[in-house]
Every structure is written in C-alpha cells, then in structure tokens.
Coordinates of C-alpha atoms in Angstrom, one line a residue:
M1 CA -49.3 67.5 81.6
K2 CA -51.7 67.8 84.6
K3 CA -52.6 64.3 83.7
N4 CA -49.1 63.1 84.9
K5 CA -48.8 65.4 87.5
I6 CA -51.8 64.0 89.0
M7 CA -50.2 60.7 88.6
Y8 CA -47.1 61.4 90.0
W9 CA -48.4 63.1 93.0
I10 CA -50.7 60.0 93.9
A11 CA -48.0 57.6 93.2
T12 CA -45.8 59.7 95.3
G13 CA -48.0 60.5 98.2
L14 CA -49.3 56.9 98.5
L15 CA -45.4 55.7 98.4
C16 CA -44.3 58.1 101.1
L17 CA -47.5 57.2 103.1
L18 CA -46.7 53.7 102.8
F19 CA -42.9 54.3 104.1
F20 CA -44.0 56.7 106.6
A21 CA -46.4 54.3 108.0
G22 CA -43.5 51.7 108.2
A23 CA -41.1 54.0 109.9
M24 CA -43.6 55.0 112.4
M25 CA -44.3 51.5 113.0
Y26 CA -41.0 50.6 113.9
I27 CA -40.3 53.5 116.2
L28 CA -43.9 53.6 118.0
N29 CA -44.3 49.7 118.3
Y30 CA -40.8 48.3 118.3
P31 CA -41.8 44.8 120.0
R32 CA -43.7 44.1 116.8
A33 CA -41.3 45.2 114.5
E34 CA -38.4 43.4 116.3
G35 CA -40.4 40.2 115.9
F36 CA -40.8 41.1 112.4
F37 CA -37.0 41.3 111.8
I38 CA -36.6 38.3 113.8
S39 CA -38.6 36.3 111.9
L40 CA -37.2 37.3 108.6
G41 CA -33.8 36.9 110.0
F42 CA -32.8 40.6 109.8
P43 CA -30.6 42.0 112.8
T44 CA -33.0 44.1 115.3
W45 CA -30.3 46.8 115.9
I46 CA -31.2 48.1 112.2
I47 CA -34.5 49.0 112.7
Y48 CA -34.1 52.7 114.2
P49 CA -31.6 53.5 111.7
L50 CA -34.2 52.1 108.8
A51 CA -37.0 54.0 110.4
I52 CA -34.8 57.4 110.3
L53 CA -33.7 56.9 106.8
K54 CA -37.5 56.0 105.6
I55 CA -38.5 59.4 107.2
L56 CA -35.5 61.5 105.7
G57 CA -36.2 59.8 102.2
V58 CA -40.1 60.4 102.5
L59 CA -39.0 64.5 103.2
T60 CA -36.5 64.3 100.4
L61 CA -39.2 63.1 98.1
L62 CA -42.1 65.5 98.9
T63 CA -39.3 68.8 98.9
K64 CA -37.5 67.9 95.9
K65 CA -34.3 70.3 97.3
S66 CA -31.7 68.1 95.6
N67 CA -31.9 66.0 92.4
F68 CA -29.0 63.7 93.8
L69 CA -30.7 63.0 97.0
K70 CA -33.9 62.4 95.3
E71 CA -32.7 59.6 93.5
L72 CA -31.0 58.5 96.1
A73 CA -34.3 58.2 98.1
Y74 CA -35.7 56.2 95.2
S75 CA -32.9 54.0 95.4
G76 CA -32.8 53.4 98.8
F77 CA -36.9 52.6 98.7
L78 CA -36.3 50.3 95.8
F79 CA -33.8 48.4 97.7
D80 CA -35.6 48.1 100.8
A81 CA -38.6 46.9 99.2
I82 CA -37.0 44.6 97.2
L83 CA -35.5 43.0 100.1
A84 CA -38.6 42.8 102.1
L85 CA -40.2 41.4 99.1
A86 CA -37.7 38.6 99.1
A87 CA -37.6 38.1 102.5
H88 CA -41.5 37.5 102.8
I89 CA -41.2 35.4 99.8
M90 CA -38.3 33.4 101.4
V91 CA -40.0 32.9 105.0
N92 CA -43.5 32.4 103.2
D93 CA -45.4 34.4 105.8
G94 CA -47.8 36.0 103.2
E95 CA -46.7 39.5 104.2
Y96 CA -45.2 40.4 100.9
V97 CA -48.4 42.7 99.6
P98 CA -46.8 45.7 101.1
A99 CA -43.7 45.2 99.4
F100 CA -45.0 44.5 95.9
I101 CA -47.3 47.7 96.3
S102 CA -44.3 49.7 97.3
I103 CA -42.5 48.5 94.3
V104 CA -45.3 49.2 92.0
L105 CA -45.9 52.7 93.5
L106 CA -42.3 53.5 93.3
T107 CA -41.8 52.9 89.8
I108 CA -45.3 55.0 88.7
S109 CA -43.6 58.0 90.7
W110 CA -40.3 57.5 89.5
I111 CA -41.5 57.2 85.7
Y112 CA -43.9 60.3 86.3
D113 CA -41.1 62.5 88.1
R114 CA -39.3 62.1 85.1
K115 CA -42.2 62.8 82.6
V116 CA -43.3 66.2 85.0
Y117 CA -39.8 67.5 86.0
G118 CA -37.6 65.8 83.5
N119 CA -34.4 64.3 84.8
Y120 CA -31.3 65.4 86.3
R121 CA -29.3 65.3 83.2
Q122 CA -31.5 67.2 80.9
S123 CA -31.8 70.0 83.7
V124 CA -27.7 70.5 83.7
T125 CA -27.8 70.2 79.5
I126 CA -30.4 72.8 79.4
S127 CA -28.7 74.9 82.0
K128 CA -25.4 74.8 80.0
I129 CA -27.0 76.2 77.0

C-alpha cells in the first residue's frame, strides 16, 4: 500500500507541476504562448481560459474534495494532452515530448488513484451497505 501511495504522489505531483508550469507560461509569457498557438493553428483567445482551467484542475487533483471534479480534471487533462500531442505531430515541430510525458503521468496517476483511494462507485456502494 505504501508503494502505491508513493507512486501516486510522484506521478500526480509531476503531472500537476507540468500542467501548472504550462499555465504559468501562458499567463506570464503570453507572446510565446501566442506564437505556439498560432503555429499549431489554435485560436489565441483560448490561452487565458485554458490557463485558468489548468490551474483549477491542478487544485482539484491535489485537494481531492470532489470525486466528480477530480474525474473531470483527469479527463480535461487527457483531452488537452492528446490534442497537444496530435497538434505537435501534425505540424512536425518536435515539441510533442511534454504532451507525451503528461499522458504517461496522467495514466499512472489515474491508475494509482484507484489503487490507493478506490474509485467513486466502490465508495458509493460501500456507503450504502
């Protein structure tokens, strides 16, 4: 059990660090982020909302106040990472590694979250008994 918790917190910590750093780059270095988004073919108006959602997702994963919001954060991060990976591969700019790493960390975090804390359905079923 201790090994599972260590794996969960390492993967989740690195995942949160990666997404938080991305959000901070969007906010603090907007011209660079704008250049990335333009080169990938994405609209630039989405940069600030995406940064805010990344920060909220990180807070949700770290606080674990709501299972529904936690699952929503995991799915949002997965969609973001898959779209980033696909976009970087399509434009062939060689910047796909962070997206790939985030998918790996996300998968590990999600799997070990279930091993350590159980999933939502199990906790609801146990509480009804």
